[in-house]
Short mmCIF file of C-alpha atoms and ligand atoms in Angstrom, two decimals:
data_model
loop_
_atom_site.label_atom_id
_atom_site.label_comp_id
_atom_site.label_asym_id
_atom_site.label_seq_id
_atom_site.Cartn_x
_atom_site.Cartn_y
_atom_site.Cartn_z
CA THR A 1426 8.64 6.10 -13.40
CA LYS A 1427 9.12 10.15 -13.96
CA CYS A 1428 6.36 11.19 -12.41
CA GLU A 1429 4.10 10.65 -8.81
CA LEU A 1430 1.54 8.93 -10.75
CA HIS A 1431 3.46 5.71 -11.56
CA LYS A 1432 3.56 4.50 -7.96
CA TYR A 1433 -0.27 3.98 -8.09
CA ARG A 1434 -0.71 2.10 -11.20
CA LYS A 1435 -1.29 -1.45 -12.03
CA ASN A 1436 -0.80 -0.90 -15.52
CA ALA A 1437 0.55 2.12 -17.78
CA VAL A 1438 -1.90 2.66 -20.71
CA PRO A 1439 0.00 4.20 -23.51
CA GLY A 1440 -2.46 4.11 -26.07
CA GLU A 1441 -3.66 1.82 -29.00
CA GLY A 1442 -5.06 1.80 -32.51
CA ASN A 1443 -3.67 2.62 -35.92
CA ILE A 1444 -0.83 4.63 -36.64
CA GLU A 1445 -1.55 4.65 -40.48
CA ASN A 1446 -4.79 6.75 -41.11
CA GLY A 1447 -3.02 9.63 -39.11
CA ILE A 1448 -6.23 10.05 -36.84
CA MET A 1449 -5.70 10.58 -33.06
CA ILE A 1450 -8.26 10.57 -30.36
CA ILE A 1451 -6.80 12.21 -27.15
CA GLY A 1452 -8.40 11.67 -24.02
CA GLU A 1453 -7.28 12.99 -20.49
CA ALA A 1454 -5.97 10.01 -18.13
CA PRO A 1455 -6.80 6.16 -17.81
CA GLY A 1456 -9.42 5.59 -15.53
CA TYR A 1457 -10.37 2.31 -12.88
CA ASN A 1458 -10.93 -0.14 -15.84
CA GLU A 1459 -7.94 1.27 -18.42
CA ASP A 1460 -5.26 0.84 -15.27
CA LEU A 1461 -6.80 -2.84 -15.17
CA LYS A 1462 -6.11 -3.77 -18.38
CA GLY A 1463 -3.76 -1.38 -19.69
CA ARG A 1464 -5.99 0.06 -22.66
CA PRO A 1465 -7.57 3.32 -23.27
CA PHE A 1466 -11.15 3.95 -23.07
CA VAL A 1467 -12.44 0.65 -21.98
CA GLY A 1468 -14.66 1.24 -19.20
CA LYS A 1469 -18.49 3.11 -19.71
CA ALA A 1470 -16.81 6.04 -20.98
CA GLY A 1471 -15.26 3.80 -23.60
CA LYS A 1472 -18.49 2.11 -24.62
CA LEU A 1473 -20.00 5.55 -25.36
CA LEU A 1474 -16.88 6.56 -27.43
CA ASP A 1475 -17.16 3.36 -29.22
CA LYS A 1476 -21.08 4.40 -30.28
CA LEU A 1477 -20.19 7.76 -31.29
CA ILE A 1478 -17.40 6.37 -33.27
CA GLU A 1479 -19.45 3.79 -34.93
CA GLY A 1480 -22.50 6.65 -35.36
CA ILE A 1481 -20.09 8.07 -37.94
CA GLY A 1482 -19.36 4.76 -39.98
CA LEU A 1483 -15.93 4.35 -38.38
CA LYS A 1484 -14.45 1.69 -35.76
CA ARG A 1485 -12.27 2.37 -33.05
CA GLU A 1486 -9.62 0.34 -34.78
CA ASP A 1487 -9.42 2.85 -37.21
CA PHE A 1488 -8.03 5.48 -34.70
CA PHE A 1489 -5.09 6.15 -32.53
CA ILE A 1490 -6.64 6.48 -28.99
CA THR A 1491 -4.65 7.82 -26.12
CA ASN A 1492 -4.60 9.87 -22.92
CA VAL A 1493 -2.70 13.04 -22.15
CA VAL A 1494 -1.14 11.42 -19.31
CA LYS A 1495 -0.28 7.48 -19.51
CA CYS A 1496 -1.08 6.49 -15.81
CA ARG A 1497 -4.36 6.67 -13.63
CA PRO A 1498 -4.40 9.39 -11.15
CA PRO A 1499 -5.67 8.42 -7.59
CA GLY A 1500 -9.35 8.30 -7.51
CA ASN A 1501 -9.56 9.64 -11.01
CA ARG A 1502 -8.40 13.37 -9.63
CA LYS A 1503 -7.38 15.82 -12.86
CA PRO A 1504 -3.59 15.03 -13.85
CA LYS A 1505 -1.59 17.80 -12.32
CA GLU A 1506 0.39 20.42 -14.40
CA GLU A 1507 3.73 19.12 -13.41
CA GLU A 1508 2.51 15.47 -14.40
CA ILE A 1509 0.95 16.55 -17.62
CA GLU A 1510 3.61 18.65 -18.58
CA ILE A 1511 6.60 15.08 -18.00
CA CYS A 1512 4.37 12.99 -19.55
CA CYS A 1513 3.62 14.80 -22.36
CA SER A 1514 7.25 15.78 -23.20
CA LEU A 1515 8.40 12.00 -22.67
CA TYR A 1516 5.30 10.36 -24.78
CA LEU A 1517 2.30 12.26 -26.52
CA ASP A 1518 4.49 14.68 -27.81
CA LYS A 1519 6.70 11.74 -29.50
CA GLN A 1520 3.40 9.82 -30.36
CA ILE A 1521 2.26 13.06 -32.21
CA GLU A 1522 5.60 13.25 -33.95
CA LEU A 1523 5.66 10.10 -35.12
CA ILE A 1524 2.10 9.68 -36.31
CA LYS A 1525 1.71 13.44 -37.82
CA PRO A 1526 -1.85 13.29 -37.50
CA LYS A 1527 -4.02 14.96 -40.09
CA VAL A 1528 -6.97 14.89 -37.67
CA ILE A 1529 -6.77 15.48 -33.53
CA VAL A 1530 -9.79 14.74 -31.57
CA CYS A 1531 -9.52 16.43 -27.82
CA LEU A 1532 -11.93 14.92 -25.53
CA GLY A 1533 -12.74 17.22 -22.96
CA ASN A 1534 -10.64 20.01 -21.21
CA VAL A 1535 -7.59 18.71 -20.16
CA SER A 1536 -6.84 17.38 -23.71
CA SER A 1537 -7.86 20.37 -25.57
CA VAL A 1538 -6.04 22.75 -23.60
CA TYR A 1539 -2.94 21.21 -23.73
CA ILE A 1540 -3.27 20.52 -27.26
CA PHE A 1541 -4.24 23.97 -28.37
CA LYS A 1542 -1.70 25.45 -26.18
CA LYS A 1543 0.98 23.06 -27.94
CA PHE A 1544 -0.40 24.16 -31.50
CA GLY A 1545 -0.57 27.83 -30.42
CA LEU A 1546 -4.49 28.22 -30.05
CA LYS A 1547 -6.33 29.58 -27.26
CA PHE A 1548 -8.78 27.25 -25.47
CA THR A 1549 -11.42 29.31 -23.75
CA SER A 1550 -14.04 27.08 -22.99
CA MET A 1551 -15.57 23.79 -24.24
CA ASN A 1552 -19.04 25.67 -24.60
CA LYS A 1553 -17.49 27.81 -27.16
CA GLU A 1554 -15.26 25.74 -28.91
CA HIS A 1555 -16.63 22.13 -29.30
CA GLY A 1556 -16.89 21.26 -33.22
CA LYS A 1557 -15.09 23.86 -34.08
CA VAL A 1558 -12.28 23.00 -36.64
CA TYR A 1559 -8.87 24.43 -36.43
CA SER A 1560 -6.54 24.11 -39.18
CA ILE A 1561 -2.90 23.85 -38.09
CA SER A 1562 -0.06 24.42 -40.86
CA SER A 1563 3.78 24.27 -40.28
CA LEU A 1564 6.75 22.78 -41.38
CA GLU A 1565 6.43 19.87 -39.08
CA ILE A 1566 2.77 19.23 -39.52
CA LYS A 1567 -0.42 19.80 -41.24
CA THR A 1568 -3.04 19.08 -38.85
CA LYS A 1569 -6.96 19.82 -38.04
CA ILE A 1570 -7.97 20.27 -34.35
CA ILE A 1571 -11.28 19.67 -33.07
CA SER A 1572 -12.41 19.73 -29.61
CA THR A 1573 -15.53 17.60 -28.15
CA TYR A 1574 -17.08 16.80 -24.77
CA HIS A 1575 -15.52 13.90 -22.89
CA PRO A 1576 -17.72 10.95 -23.05
CA ALA A 1577 -17.58 10.78 -19.29
CA ALA A 1578 -19.44 14.19 -19.25
CA VAL A 1579 -22.06 13.19 -21.47
CA LEU A 1580 -22.84 10.42 -19.07
CA ARG A 1581 -23.47 12.63 -16.37
CA ASN A 1582 -25.29 15.17 -18.46
CA ALA A 1583 -27.44 13.66 -21.08
CA SER A 1584 -28.28 17.05 -22.58
CA LEU A 1585 -24.71 17.53 -24.07
CA MET A 1586 -25.82 14.17 -26.13
CA PRO A 1587 -27.27 16.17 -29.47
CA LEU A 1588 -24.15 18.72 -29.19
CA VAL A 1589 -21.66 15.68 -28.98
CA LYS A 1590 -23.54 13.79 -32.22
CA SER A 1591 -23.14 16.88 -34.16
CA ASP A 1592 -19.89 17.35 -33.11
CA TRP A 1593 -18.90 13.90 -34.30
CA GLU A 1594 -20.06 14.81 -37.82
CA LYS A 1595 -18.14 17.59 -37.90
CA ILE A 1596 -15.24 15.39 -37.27
CA LYS A 1597 -16.28 12.98 -39.72
CA GLU A 1598 -16.10 15.68 -42.41
CA ALA A 1599 -12.66 16.65 -41.32
CA ILE A 1600 -11.49 13.11 -41.69
CA GLY A 1601 -13.01 13.09 -44.97
N1 URA B 1932 -11.43 8.75 -19.52
C1 URA B 1932 -10.08 9.48 -20.30
O1 URA B 1932 -10.30 10.30 -20.50
N2 URA B 1932 -9.36 8.32 -20.93
C2 URA B 1932 -9.69 6.71 -20.80
O2 URA B 1932 -8.65 6.13 -21.21
C3 URA B 1932 -10.37 6.41 -19.73
C4 URA B 1932 -11.32 7.52 -19.44
#
């Protein structure tokens, strides 16, 4: 209840999945279906995400899947800067601290901008950054960060599909 978004939610969507493997997928915010079920990526974009994961021979249960903000913004608007700051400082930052991911997959701009900044990188644009692997090594964490287009963007623009598939091949390599 630390930000406005809790007022509109049916359920908070904290995230779910494997916390041992150290592979995180971070989306933007819950949508309609996620809010109903309290689970991340269970709508149309989630179905496509499942396919992309299966395409590299893995299962969604191999990952920890979450979002930048844990409550659905009304009408699926973009989360506001202050909502992101409050929510991430309480939840996403803590999840990263606990899971200590070896690989972080950022889905879409909102997630990429937040994660790049957190790790001292500059996110220019998805066109330039998608599929690039950045290795971060500090006292606290050793991780690889990769951005790709949000599955919802691929549903809106099917011509992104080949790029996204090749990004997921790079994600597979980074996971090793
Ligand atoms: N889009 C997101 O960014 N996250 C979800 O959980 C669902 C759709």
